Amino acid sequence: MADWAGYLGLMLDGALVTAKLTVLGCALALPAAFLAGLGRLSRHSTVRALSVAYIEFFRGTSIFVQLFWAYFVLPLIGVTLTPLQAGVLALGLNVGAYGAEVVRAAVQSIGREQHEACIALNLTRWQSLRHVLLPQAAVVMVPTFCNNAIELLKATSVVSLISLSDLTFQAQVVRSQTGSTALPFLTVLVIYFAYASLISAGMKALERRMTRGLDGLRT
Amino acid sequence: MEWDWEFVREIMPMLLDGLRITLLATLLGSILAAAAGLGFALLRRSKNRAVTRITGFVVEFIRGTPLLVQLYFLFYVLPELGLLLSPLTAGVVGLGLHYATYTSEVFRAGIDNTPRGQWEAAKACNLTPYQTWRHVILPQAIPPMIPALANYFVAMFKETPLLSAITVIELMSEARGVANSNYRYLEPMTMVGVLFLCISLIAVPALHLLERRFRPPR
Amino acid sequence: MTDTIIDIDRVTKRYGSHTVLQDLCFSVRPGEKLALIGPSGSGKTTILRTLMTLETIESGTIRIDGEPLFQMERNGSLVPADEAHLHRMRTKIGMVFQLFNLFPHKCVLDNVTLAPMLTKGVRKADAERRAMELLDLVGLADKARAMPAQLSGGQKQRVAIARALALQPRIMLFDEVTSALDPELVEEVLSVMRMLGSTTDMTMLLVTHEMSFAHDFADRVLFFDRGRIVEEGPPDVLFTNPTHERTQAFLKKIIAAGQRI
């Protein structure tokens, strides 16, 4: 019988790396999404063009191509990244591009009458966005952001291909050392699913908090 | 490192070979995703609560876990159970099942959007449940779903490089192969990106076309 | 020019090939209560929206207090207004919308205090004290902490009026403010407007389909049709003795629909 405790330890190490990648990736994706999403709605054509280029490039090419490019090609132009850095960069910018479209759509979903009320109250564009449009749009964004975060979590598994010892990588290690296949893969599938359920539950709670009062049910 | 056009010319035939497999896997995967997605959607509407619950959990589980691990599972575990799949078959099954969990949502929404009057009319015409689905519900429900389905097929296309991890010789593994044997990553990786971007950029107007073509009448 | 607060001179506005306002001219005295009536699509709402800078115009001049709304002076010549100029001009004008346009994510009190705090730098405590006075004025002091979704249409519209008043505009624009309300809620909004009309010297422009209210409230009535003013006059004259046949036809239809004038 192999050293199961040791292998379990490996898996937990991997789970930690996966969690770290997911959190850091989201931490990069969120500001990227807001910058590019609002940039697409800017009055300045240069800002709009830059945002569109970013969004279309990262949505158009595959996350795997972006990761390999960040890891293998960036060093050639003098930017050497650790596998973790390359992973966070590719994941964050990729999911940020999808998030940007969520931000844009959510802001655009706020009715014209809210914009007009802001003008009538003499708010500046920034004040309207900050105090009136974004707080309402945020409620619309949360469910889709939840899906985006889960997509990011799932995409972290790719970093195992650039030899970062995440959950998927450790499953492969255990498989090659023990010859057991079903157990390591099932274990990591369950851990990924637990993470995804955690993200889901957190976002649901956030959504409940944010929608309180909007439907007139608050007492 | 300088960009080398000569090298690009040299490797393009291999990359295009890989692209052919990539597109084949996308096509087969899409067909499976559409069929299995419809299956999931129908099972989730079953009257048997156990069936709906189990289907619901399976769909959630597949969608909440990485495709890469699912591919490993198919590739390494199934042979132990006596089911030997070729890498490409395992890849297509993995892609198809994974994306079926997305398409099943599209089917579910589409079916739910069919007006209740249609079900009642079918009943009034004395159609069997099978006839109702086959001749009344699905013909109305499917066309409006096509753009959303196509969207997922494009997303699937972008995930095909994962198949390289289970030794399918598609675009990404061709590129990694030539990169490793020539110690040049710049051109192969960039060309893979360019090829993906080209096909995605072709897909965007194609999707818009589909959206216009199948927009439900108002 | 001191007896004119709004001066509209040959204003034309088009949507594509459709002309909404055509060579429109009229002026308003400070403190005047003006009712704009006419069939829908006649341009009366557009003129309010244009005064609020929600619409632009193709030609003509609008002056508020003698100052062009959409142009500003620079180096001795008139150039298109920039955001700062529009911002300054808008401080003179408030607007109440047909569909209230309250901010659904903010409670009643925050709806009223938001703009004074942001645009005038009023301190929170002062803004809230002033807001409570205004809410008291419109009879909603007890709803200060309620969310807009919890209010009836009439209550929402009264909050919207308080919100506009909080910026202390000299001109108030009321755009069909009772059209979206259930009939039994109309009166509570009209009585707030009546009270504003009799206790303040604000200039008030209202677009309305409530003819009897326009009759009692307005100093002057403008009848619009197809982007032009067809007839104007004091309500007693215009409502009881219209000279133009289109005015007569319009009022006949209104009476046929069961409204009292």
XYZ file of C-alpha atoms in Angstrom:
698
model
C 0.000 0.000 0.000
C 1.442 3.346 -0.967
C 1.954 6.300 1.303
C -1.578 7.722 1.067
C -1.032 10.387 3.693
C 1.874 11.719 1.662
C -0.145 11.738 -1.529
C -3.035 13.460 0.208
C -0.536 16.096 1.370
C 0.546 16.598 -2.254
C -3.076 17.053 -3.304
C -3.691 19.613 -0.567
C -0.566 21.523 -1.652
C -1.986 21.521 -5.143
C -5.376 22.675 -3.868
C -3.661 25.628 -2.217
C -1.871 26.603 -5.425
C -5.162 26.371 -7.327
C -6.885 28.560 -4.742
C -4.076 31.103 -4.917
C -4.203 31.198 -8.728
C -7.966 31.653 -8.661
C -7.893 34.459 -6.113
C -5.000 36.312 -7.771
C -6.509 35.763 -11.216
C -9.819 37.240 -10.058
C -7.964 40.115 -8.396
C -6.492 40.981 -11.798
C -9.610 40.177 -13.830
C -11.929 42.457 -11.849
C -10.100 45.773 -12.391
C -9.311 44.748 -15.977
C -13.014 44.099 -16.581
C -14.066 47.479 -15.191
C -11.325 49.404 -16.985
C -12.004 47.824 -20.363
C -15.777 47.643 -19.929
C -16.092 51.318 -19.019
C -13.382 52.160 -21.548
C -15.618 50.743 -24.257
C -18.285 53.248 -23.256
C -15.871 56.176 -23.174
C -16.425 59.346 -25.181
C -12.818 59.215 -26.400
C -12.374 57.106 -29.501
C -8.788 56.163 -28.598
C -9.881 54.740 -25.260
C -12.727 52.877 -26.974
C -10.398 51.435 -29.616
C -7.870 50.275 -27.027
C -10.602 48.602 -24.993
C -12.074 46.851 -28.012
C -8.627 45.648 -29.094
C -7.923 44.234 -25.644
C -11.332 42.561 -25.374
C -11.355 41.062 -28.861
C -7.758 39.889 -28.668
C -8.170 38.053 -25.374
C -11.580 36.650 -26.248
C -10.504 35.704 -29.744
C -7.381 33.736 -28.950
C -7.542 30.776 -26.669
C -6.519 31.049 -23.003
C -4.023 28.233 -23.624
C -2.346 30.100 -26.433
C -2.156 33.176 -24.185
C -0.635 31.175 -21.351
C 1.978 29.523 -23.555
C 2.741 32.824 -25.152
C 3.206 34.501 -21.762
C 5.433 31.692 -20.554
C 7.488 30.872 -23.630
C 7.461 33.978 -25.810
C 7.554 36.886 -23.331
C 11.006 35.779 -22.058
C 12.284 36.264 -25.620
C 11.483 39.964 -25.365
C 13.046 40.220 -21.948
C 10.040 39.585 -19.694
C 10.655 36.410 -17.753
C 7.740 35.265 -15.644
C 7.474 32.471 -13.130
C 4.807 29.901 -14.004
C 2.580 31.438 -11.306
C 3.021 34.956 -12.683
C 2.400 33.781 -16.236
C -0.682 31.911 -15.047
C -2.148 34.853 -13.132
C -1.405 37.221 -16.007
C -2.992 35.046 -18.699
C -5.978 33.982 -16.587
C -6.645 37.469 -15.228
C -6.419 39.225 -18.577
C -8.431 36.522 -20.350
C -11.305 36.450 -17.871
C -11.052 40.239 -17.534
C -11.867 40.522 -21.246
C -15.023 38.455 -20.783
C -15.847 40.452 -17.642
C -15.461 43.692 -19.589
C -18.391 42.704 -21.774
C -20.401 41.960 -18.635
C -19.622 45.412 -17.241
C -20.501 47.106 -20.518
C -23.766 45.213 -20.925
C -24.765 45.850 -17.312
C -24.119 49.583 -17.549
C -26.007 49.731 -20.851
C -28.910 47.809 -19.342
C -29.622 50.737 -17.018
C -32.449 52.642 -18.637
C -32.035 55.931 -20.423
C -34.329 57.559 -17.874
C -31.700 57.103 -15.166
C -29.124 58.916 -17.335
C -31.644 61.696 -17.900
C -32.396 62.025 -14.200
C -28.660 62.443 -13.614
C -28.436 65.201 -16.210
C -31.491 66.935 -14.773
C -29.827 66.829 -11.340
C -26.688 68.265 -12.906
C -24.399 65.372 -11.966
C -21.162 65.039 -13.925
C -20.562 61.918 -16.025
C -18.278 60.491 -13.384
C -20.732 61.243 -10.554
C -23.581 59.621 -12.502
C -21.488 56.536 -13.105
C -20.186 56.319 -9.567
C -23.377 57.028 -7.610
C -26.243 56.061 -9.881
C -25.329 53.788 -12.786
C -22.633 51.481 -11.373
C -24.439 50.666 -8.101
C -27.448 49.530 -10.129
C -25.349 47.788 -12.772
C -23.365 45.911 -10.117
C -26.491 43.984 -9.139
C -26.845 42.827 -12.745
C -23.159 41.887 -12.954
C -22.908 39.622 -9.922
C -24.493 36.425 -11.328
C -22.404 36.576 -14.517
C -19.256 37.441 -12.580
C -19.940 34.300 -10.563
C -19.876 32.239 -13.762
C -16.731 34.046 -14.874
C -15.006 33.246 -11.580
C -15.885 29.568 -11.966
C -14.587 29.609 -15.545
C -11.360 31.108 -14.190
C -11.144 28.408 -11.532
C -11.531 25.727 -14.184
C -9.016 27.382 -16.475
C -6.361 27.341 -13.717
C -5.917 23.622 -14.450
C -4.090 24.578 -17.648
C -1.135 25.950 -15.719
C -0.235 22.332 -14.934
C 0.893 22.170 -18.554
C 3.596 24.775 -17.846
C 4.654 22.673 -14.857
C 3.036 24.689 -12.081
C 2.195 22.199 -9.347
C -1.504 22.938 -9.008
C -4.245 20.438 -8.268
C -4.275 18.943 -11.754
C -0.499 18.664 -11.823
C -0.466 16.833 -8.486
C -3.108 14.398 -9.730
C -0.774 13.537 -12.584
C 2.127 13.127 -10.148
C 0.119 10.764 -7.978
C -1.028 8.836 -11.027
C 2.488 8.363 -12.333
C 3.873 7.402 -8.916
C 1.117 5.020 -7.842
C -0.326 3.839 -11.118
C -3.729 4.484 -9.613
C -5.903 6.527 -11.967
C -9.487 6.746 -10.795
C -8.735 7.832 -7.236
C -6.461 10.840 -7.848
C -8.595 12.199 -10.673
C -11.848 11.714 -8.798
C -10.347 13.390 -5.736
C -9.291 16.500 -7.620
C -12.611 16.641 -9.475
C -14.382 16.698 -6.123
C -12.059 19.421 -4.806
C -12.635 21.572 -7.904
C -16.364 21.070 -7.534
C -16.203 22.076 -3.882
C -14.359 25.270 -4.853
C -16.928 26.009 -7.549
C -19.785 25.471 -5.083
C -18.054 27.783 -2.629
C -17.786 30.555 -5.233
C -21.435 30.014 -6.165
C -22.639 30.200 -2.576
C -20.563 33.313 -1.872
C -21.911 35.096 -4.932
C -25.503 34.130 -4.093
C -25.102 35.627 -0.630
C -23.612 38.779 -2.148
C -26.450 39.018 -4.643
C -29.053 38.688 -1.895
C -27.370 41.457 0.058
C -27.226 43.753 -2.940
C -30.791 43.297 -4.132
C -32.282 43.891 -0.716
C -34.695 46.799 -0.920
C -34.756 47.034 -4.702
C -37.903 44.926 -4.990
C -39.729 46.723 -2.207
C -39.630 43.723 0.114
C -37.414 45.294 2.747
C -39.173 45.977 5.997
C 15.055 37.088 -30.977
C 14.213 38.002 -34.554
C 11.038 36.964 -36.289
C 11.959 34.379 -38.972
C 9.582 34.215 -41.936
C 11.534 31.319 -43.445
C 10.840 29.253 -40.329
C 7.167 30.240 -40.428
C 6.930 29.003 -44.034
C 8.585 25.773 -43.004
C 6.211 25.007 -40.132
C 2.941 26.223 -41.665
C 2.082 22.886 -43.366
C 2.387 21.094 -40.013
C 0.336 23.748 -38.223
C -2.373 23.567 -40.869
C -2.403 19.781 -40.473
C -2.959 20.320 -36.766
C -5.652 22.901 -37.487
C -7.489 20.276 -39.533
C -7.646 17.978 -36.474
C -8.645 20.932 -34.284
C -11.554 21.747 -36.569
C -12.556 18.083 -36.818
C -12.589 17.766 -33.027
C -14.654 20.965 -32.772
C -17.167 19.716 -35.327
C -17.589 16.281 -33.752
C -17.604 17.771 -30.272
C -20.321 20.248 -31.295
C -22.540 17.500 -32.659
C -22.147 15.522 -29.440
C -22.671 18.635 -27.297
C -25.900 19.443 -29.127
C -27.254 15.897 -28.863
C -26.195 15.276 -25.258
C -27.288 18.777 -24.244
C -30.770 18.097 -25.569
C -30.698 14.766 -23.712
C -29.752 16.471 -20.435
C -32.448 19.094 -20.936
C -35.132 16.461 -21.536
C -33.985 14.362 -18.567
C -34.157 17.448 -16.362
C -37.798 17.854 -17.324
C -38.607 14.252 -16.440
C -41.539 13.606 -14.102
C -39.378 11.272 -12.040
C -37.809 13.427 -9.324
C -34.823 11.108 -8.876
C -33.985 11.438 -12.576
C -34.189 15.269 -12.482
C -32.112 15.454 -9.311
C -29.382 13.130 -10.564
C -29.234 14.794 -13.973
C -29.096 18.172 -12.296
C -26.182 17.100 -10.128
C -24.267 15.487 -12.992
C -24.665 18.616 -15.107
C -23.566 20.887 -12.239
C -20.613 18.642 -11.482
C -19.342 18.482 -15.046
C -19.761 22.212 -15.424
C -18.046 22.992 -12.130
C -14.869 21.021 -12.879
C -12.069 21.558 -15.406
C -12.283 19.984 -18.838
C -8.597 19.081 -18.616
C -9.135 16.825 -15.610
C -12.181 15.296 -17.273
C -10.050 14.527 -20.330
C -7.416 12.867 -18.136
C -10.156 10.881 -16.481
C -11.495 9.626 -19.813
C -8.035 8.987 -21.144
C -6.500 7.189 -18.146
C -9.414 5.697 -16.208
C -11.644 4.266 -18.909
C -8.991 1.866 -20.307
C -8.757 0.322 -16.821
C -12.474 -0.386 -17.051
C -11.766 -2.101 -20.362
C -12.923 0.794 -22.526
C -10.061 1.754 -24.810
C -10.684 5.083 -26.563
C -8.382 6.627 -29.138
C -7.044 10.008 -27.974
C -9.224 11.845 -30.477
C -12.331 9.882 -29.422
C -11.656 10.584 -25.748
C -11.106 14.242 -26.616
C -14.341 14.549 -28.563
C -16.314 12.778 -25.819
C -14.768 15.107 -23.207
C -15.446 18.273 -25.219
C -18.945 17.123 -26.134
C -20.019 16.178 -22.615
C -18.463 19.273 -21.058
C -20.200 21.619 -23.468
C -23.426 19.606 -23.298
C -23.823 21.005 -19.776
C -23.811 24.501 -21.284
C -26.035 23.703 -24.252
C -28.528 21.947 -21.978
C -29.202 25.334 -20.369
C -29.837 26.808 -23.799
C -32.235 23.997 -24.640
C -33.964 24.324 -21.298
C -34.524 28.053 -21.714
C -35.675 27.564 -25.293
C -38.164 24.866 -24.336
C -39.442 26.907 -21.395
C -40.013 29.821 -23.756
C -42.442 27.858 -25.901
C -45.882 29.232 -25.037
C -48.064 27.023 -22.846
C -50.818 27.281 -25.435
C -48.724 25.134 -27.784
C -48.696 22.252 -25.314
C -52.400 22.609 -24.787
C -53.067 22.782 -28.517
C -51.011 19.618 -29.037
C -53.021 17.896 -26.363
C -56.239 19.098 -27.950
C -55.048 17.585 -31.239
C -54.563 14.321 -29.365
C -50.820 14.065 -30.108
C -48.704 11.668 -28.074
C -45.918 13.196 -25.956
C -43.362 12.034 -28.528
C -45.335 13.589 -31.378
C -45.737 16.794 -29.372
C -41.982 17.114 -28.902
C -41.073 16.013 -32.384
C -43.589 18.031 -34.398
C -44.668 20.957 -32.216
C -42.246 21.927 -29.474
C -38.749 21.313 -30.837
C -39.338 22.767 -34.316
C -40.375 26.027 -32.636
C -37.870 25.990 -29.813
C -34.667 25.125 -31.655
C -34.232 27.907 -34.281
C -34.084 30.747 -31.713
C -31.443 28.760 -29.794
C -29.059 28.401 -32.714
C -27.064 31.595 -32.120
C -26.509 30.730 -28.443
C -25.494 27.179 -29.359
C -23.084 28.434 -32.007
C -21.564 30.731 -29.391
C -20.699 27.720 -27.262
C -19.267 25.865 -30.251
C -16.896 28.780 -30.805
C -15.966 28.645 -27.115
C -15.333 24.910 -27.506
C -13.067 25.581 -30.456
C -10.933 27.742 -28.198
C -10.612 24.916 -25.684
C -9.386 22.305 -28.164
C -5.700 22.974 -27.370
C -6.393 20.985 -24.188
C -6.561 17.858 -26.306
C -2.804 18.126 -26.735
C -2.538 17.057 -23.089
C -3.982 13.656 -23.976
C -1.686 13.281 -27.018
C -4.125 14.322 -29.726
C -1.963 15.804 -32.450
C -3.968 18.989 -33.036
C -2.789 22.544 -33.681
C -1.317 23.160 -30.223
C 0.632 19.912 -30.024
C 1.980 20.389 -33.536
C 3.156 23.815 -32.476
C 4.688 22.576 -29.250
C 6.340 19.764 -31.155
C 8.067 22.014 -33.675
C 8.873 24.522 -30.943
C 10.569 21.909 -28.812
C 12.513 20.306 -31.620
C 13.756 23.630 -33.017
C 14.099 25.499 -29.715
C 12.087 28.322 -31.233
C 8.857 29.255 -29.443
C 8.203 32.702 -30.892
C 6.919 31.749 -34.347
C 4.951 28.560 -33.543
C 3.161 30.028 -30.516
C 2.440 33.307 -32.270
C 1.161 31.537 -35.379
C -1.150 29.393 -33.250
C -2.489 32.605 -31.740
C -2.901 34.157 -35.177
C -4.744 31.104 -36.501
C -7.085 31.088 -33.520
C -7.696 34.811 -33.835
C -8.408 34.448 -37.580
C -10.999 31.756 -37.050
C -12.570 33.611 -34.114
C -12.742 36.772 -36.187
C -14.460 34.851 -38.977
C -16.831 33.420 -36.399
C -17.954 36.839 -35.113
C -19.739 37.996 -38.299
C -20.969 34.445 -38.842
C -22.590 34.533 -35.403
C -24.186 37.894 -36.150
C -25.546 36.438 -39.370
C -27.045 33.511 -37.462
C -28.559 35.886 -34.937
C -30.269 37.857 -37.664
C -31.350 34.764 -39.546
C -32.911 33.058 -36.530
C -34.181 36.037 -34.593
C -37.661 35.096 -33.390
C -40.423 36.954 -35.238
C -42.045 39.721 -33.241
C -34.524 92.037 -21.120
C -34.921 91.842 -17.357
C -38.528 90.666 -17.615
C -37.581 87.526 -19.569
C -36.119 84.442 -17.919
C -36.470 82.083 -20.891
C -36.219 83.308 -24.429
C -36.700 80.847 -27.280
C -35.893 82.262 -30.677
C -36.601 80.446 -33.961
C -35.682 77.030 -32.587
C -35.818 74.080 -34.965
C -35.251 70.464 -34.014
C -35.411 67.367 -36.213
C -35.204 63.645 -35.705
C -33.879 62.561 -39.088
C -36.345 63.897 -41.627
C -39.077 64.447 -39.035
C -39.292 68.031 -37.779
C -40.292 68.136 -34.121
C -39.939 71.846 -33.479
C -40.179 74.353 -36.278
C -39.037 77.965 -35.965
C -40.401 78.044 -32.458
C -40.459 81.419 -30.681
C -41.733 82.282 -27.247
C -40.495 83.803 -24.023
C -41.315 83.398 -20.370
C -41.351 86.024 -17.624
C -39.759 85.296 -14.263
C -42.282 83.666 -11.952
C -44.683 82.912 -14.773
C -46.683 79.655 -14.710
C -46.926 78.364 -18.237
C -48.975 75.397 -19.428
C -48.043 73.655 -22.688
C -50.925 71.668 -24.178
C -51.599 69.951 -27.466
C -51.902 66.536 -29.094
C -49.150 64.003 -28.464
C -46.204 64.365 -30.805
C -46.764 68.104 -31.090
C -43.351 68.944 -29.619
C -44.356 70.181 -26.153
C -42.351 67.556 -24.257
C -39.400 68.080 -26.593
C -39.196 71.739 -25.657
C -38.961 70.873 -21.947
C -36.332 68.209 -22.653
C -34.381 70.713 -24.732
C -34.442 73.275 -21.914
C -33.057 70.556 -19.617
C -30.294 69.934 -22.249
C -31.501 66.360 -22.751
C -31.925 67.201 -26.434
C -29.925 69.404 -28.777
C -31.327 71.723 -31.410
C -30.503 72.161 -35.087
C -30.899 75.918 -35.243
C -32.140 78.897 -33.283
C -31.197 80.217 -29.860
C -32.384 79.499 -26.364
C -31.473 82.036 -23.707
C -31.815 81.590 -19.982
C -31.415 84.852 -18.062
C -30.177 86.398 -21.283
C -27.394 83.843 -21.646
C -27.351 81.340 -24.544
C -27.958 77.769 -23.357
C -26.104 75.861 -26.061
C -23.466 78.457 -26.860
C -20.983 80.397 -24.855
C -18.858 83.414 -25.424
C -15.189 82.879 -26.037
C -12.838 85.599 -27.278
C -15.775 87.717 -28.314
C -17.543 85.112 -30.449
C -20.127 82.428 -29.735
C -18.896 78.830 -29.723
C -20.740 75.580 -28.886
C -21.155 75.171 -25.129
C -18.774 72.909 -23.264
C -19.695 70.652 -20.357
C -18.790 73.333 -17.771
C -21.123 75.863 -19.375
C -24.002 73.359 -19.526
C -23.315 72.458 -15.918
C -23.591 76.080 -14.863
C -26.765 76.652 -16.903
C -28.429 73.537 -15.482
C -28.137 74.875 -11.941
C -30.993 77.253 -12.850
C -33.321 74.481 -14.018
C -34.993 71.476 -12.403
C -37.161 68.829 -14.024
C -39.777 66.292 -12.947
C -40.340 63.368 -15.307
C -43.452 61.475 -16.336
C -42.008 58.198 -14.980
C -40.419 59.762 -11.852
C -36.917 58.379 -12.672
C -36.089 57.924 -9.004
C -32.876 56.070 -8.190
C -34.168 52.610 -7.188
C -31.065 51.696 -5.171
C -31.294 54.704 -2.872
C -33.833 55.419 -0.154
C -36.119 58.440 -0.439
C -33.879 60.656 1.683
C -30.738 59.723 -0.293
C -32.569 60.404 -3.542
C -33.143 63.964 -2.361
C -29.719 64.607 -0.804
C -27.525 63.050 -3.521
C -27.426 65.936 -6.001
C -26.994 68.816 -3.483
C -24.097 66.962 -1.869
C -22.418 66.109 -5.177
C -23.064 69.221 -7.238
C -23.037 71.929 -4.570
C -20.821 70.368 -1.945
C -23.535 70.681 0.726
C -22.588 68.846 3.918
C -24.511 65.663 4.619
C -26.176 66.968 7.789
C -27.305 70.151 6.063
C -28.487 68.290 2.981
C -30.521 65.923 5.131
C -32.074 68.713 7.171
C -33.083 70.520 3.992
C -34.332 67.252 2.448
C -36.510 66.559 5.468
C -38.050 70.022 5.149
C -38.838 69.342 1.514
C -40.214 65.869 2.223
C -42.373 67.442 4.893
C -43.525 69.998 2.344
C -44.675 67.236 -0.056
C -46.151 65.261 2.848
C -43.688 62.380 2.880
C -41.464 63.028 5.894
C -42.476 59.640 7.317
C -41.215 57.862 4.170
C -37.655 59.226 4.324
C -36.142 55.789 4.870
C -38.403 53.908 2.451
C -37.085 52.551 -0.839
C -38.731 53.868 -4.032
C -40.136 50.401 -4.814
C -42.212 50.599 -1.639
C -44.011 53.792 -2.670
C -47.154 54.371 -4.706
C -46.869 56.271 -7.980
C -48.169 59.458 -6.405
C -45.663 59.215 -3.568
C -42.822 58.566 -6.024
C -43.751 61.630 -8.003
C -43.830 63.780 -4.864
C -40.355 62.515 -3.951
C -39.209 63.394 -7.465
C -40.542 66.917 -6.967
C -38.702 67.228 -3.633
C -35.543 65.908 -5.309
C -35.712 68.576 -8.006
C -36.503 71.316 -5.468
C -33.469 70.389 -3.368
C -31.222 72.031 -5.958
C -33.209 75.287 -5.595
C -33.756 75.880 -9.306
C -35.374 79.092 -10.504
C -37.156 77.253 -13.291
C -39.076 74.009 -12.806
C -40.131 71.823 -15.718
C -42.980 69.350 -15.198
C -43.256 66.797 -18.005
C -46.674 65.086 -17.898
C -46.080 64.379 -14.241
C -49.496 62.832 -13.649
C -49.880 60.857 -16.896
C -48.457 57.617 -15.486
C -50.515 57.740 -12.293
C -53.668 55.894 -11.358
C -56.562 58.405 -11.422
C -57.012 58.409 -7.638
C -53.337 59.414 -7.120
C -53.354 62.381 -9.491
C -54.771 64.880 -7.024
C -52.041 64.459 -4.375
C -49.412 65.457 -6.942
C -51.453 68.325 -8.359
C -52.026 69.758 -4.899
C -48.267 69.807 -4.255
C -47.798 71.705 -7.510
C -50.616 74.104 -6.637
C -48.957 74.780 -3.297
C -45.584 75.411 -5.021
C -47.249 77.762 -7.460
C -48.827 79.870 -4.732
C -45.960 79.898 -2.219
C -42.882 80.344 -4.427
C -41.838 82.684 -7.194
C -40.346 79.888 -9.288
C -40.948 79.946 -13.003
C -42.909 76.808 -13.817
C -43.440 75.181 -17.202
C -45.763 72.229 -17.371
C -46.738 69.872 -20.127
C -50.052 68.361 -19.160
C -53.210 66.646 -20.295
C -55.082 67.799 -17.168
C -56.967 70.678 -18.737
C -58.829 71.828 -15.668
C -55.572 71.972 -13.714
C -53.922 73.940 -16.506
C -56.930 76.264 -16.499
C -56.730 77.000 -12.768
C -52.962 76.974 -12.432
C -51.429 78.645 -15.453
C -50.980 82.348 -16.126
C -50.726 81.577 -19.819
C -51.407 78.574 -22.027
C -49.572 77.633 -25.224
C -51.336 75.299 -27.631
C -48.859 73.238 -29.688
C -49.500 71.379 -32.887
C -46.942 69.831 -35.263
C -43.967 71.578 -33.724
C -45.464 75.071 -33.720
C -47.429 77.228 -31.331
C -50.838 77.540 -32.933
C -52.448 79.719 -30.319
C -51.592 81.234 -26.975
C -53.328 83.274 -24.334
C -54.600 83.441 -20.784
C -56.450 80.221 -19.862
C -59.812 81.924 -19.575
C -59.587 83.070 -23.162
C -57.913 80.056 -24.718
C -60.088 77.437 -23.052
C -63.428 79.202 -23.366
C -62.989 81.083 -26.598
C -60.286 79.524 -28.813
C -59.879 81.250 -32.158
C -57.940 78.651 -34.111
C -59.834 75.694 -35.527
C -57.159 73.165 -34.449
C -57.414 74.400 -30.874
C -61.172 74.107 -31.074
C -60.937 70.567 -32.475
C -58.428 69.526 -29.792
C -60.526 70.908 -26.927
C -63.674 69.352 -28.376
C -61.974 65.954 -28.346
C -60.852 66.464 -24.761
C -64.377 67.330 -23.663
C -65.780 64.389 -25.628
C -63.351 62.148 -23.697
C -65.110 63.268 -20.515
C -62.657 65.839 -19.128
C -63.799 68.981 -17.462
C -61.991 72.109 -18.576
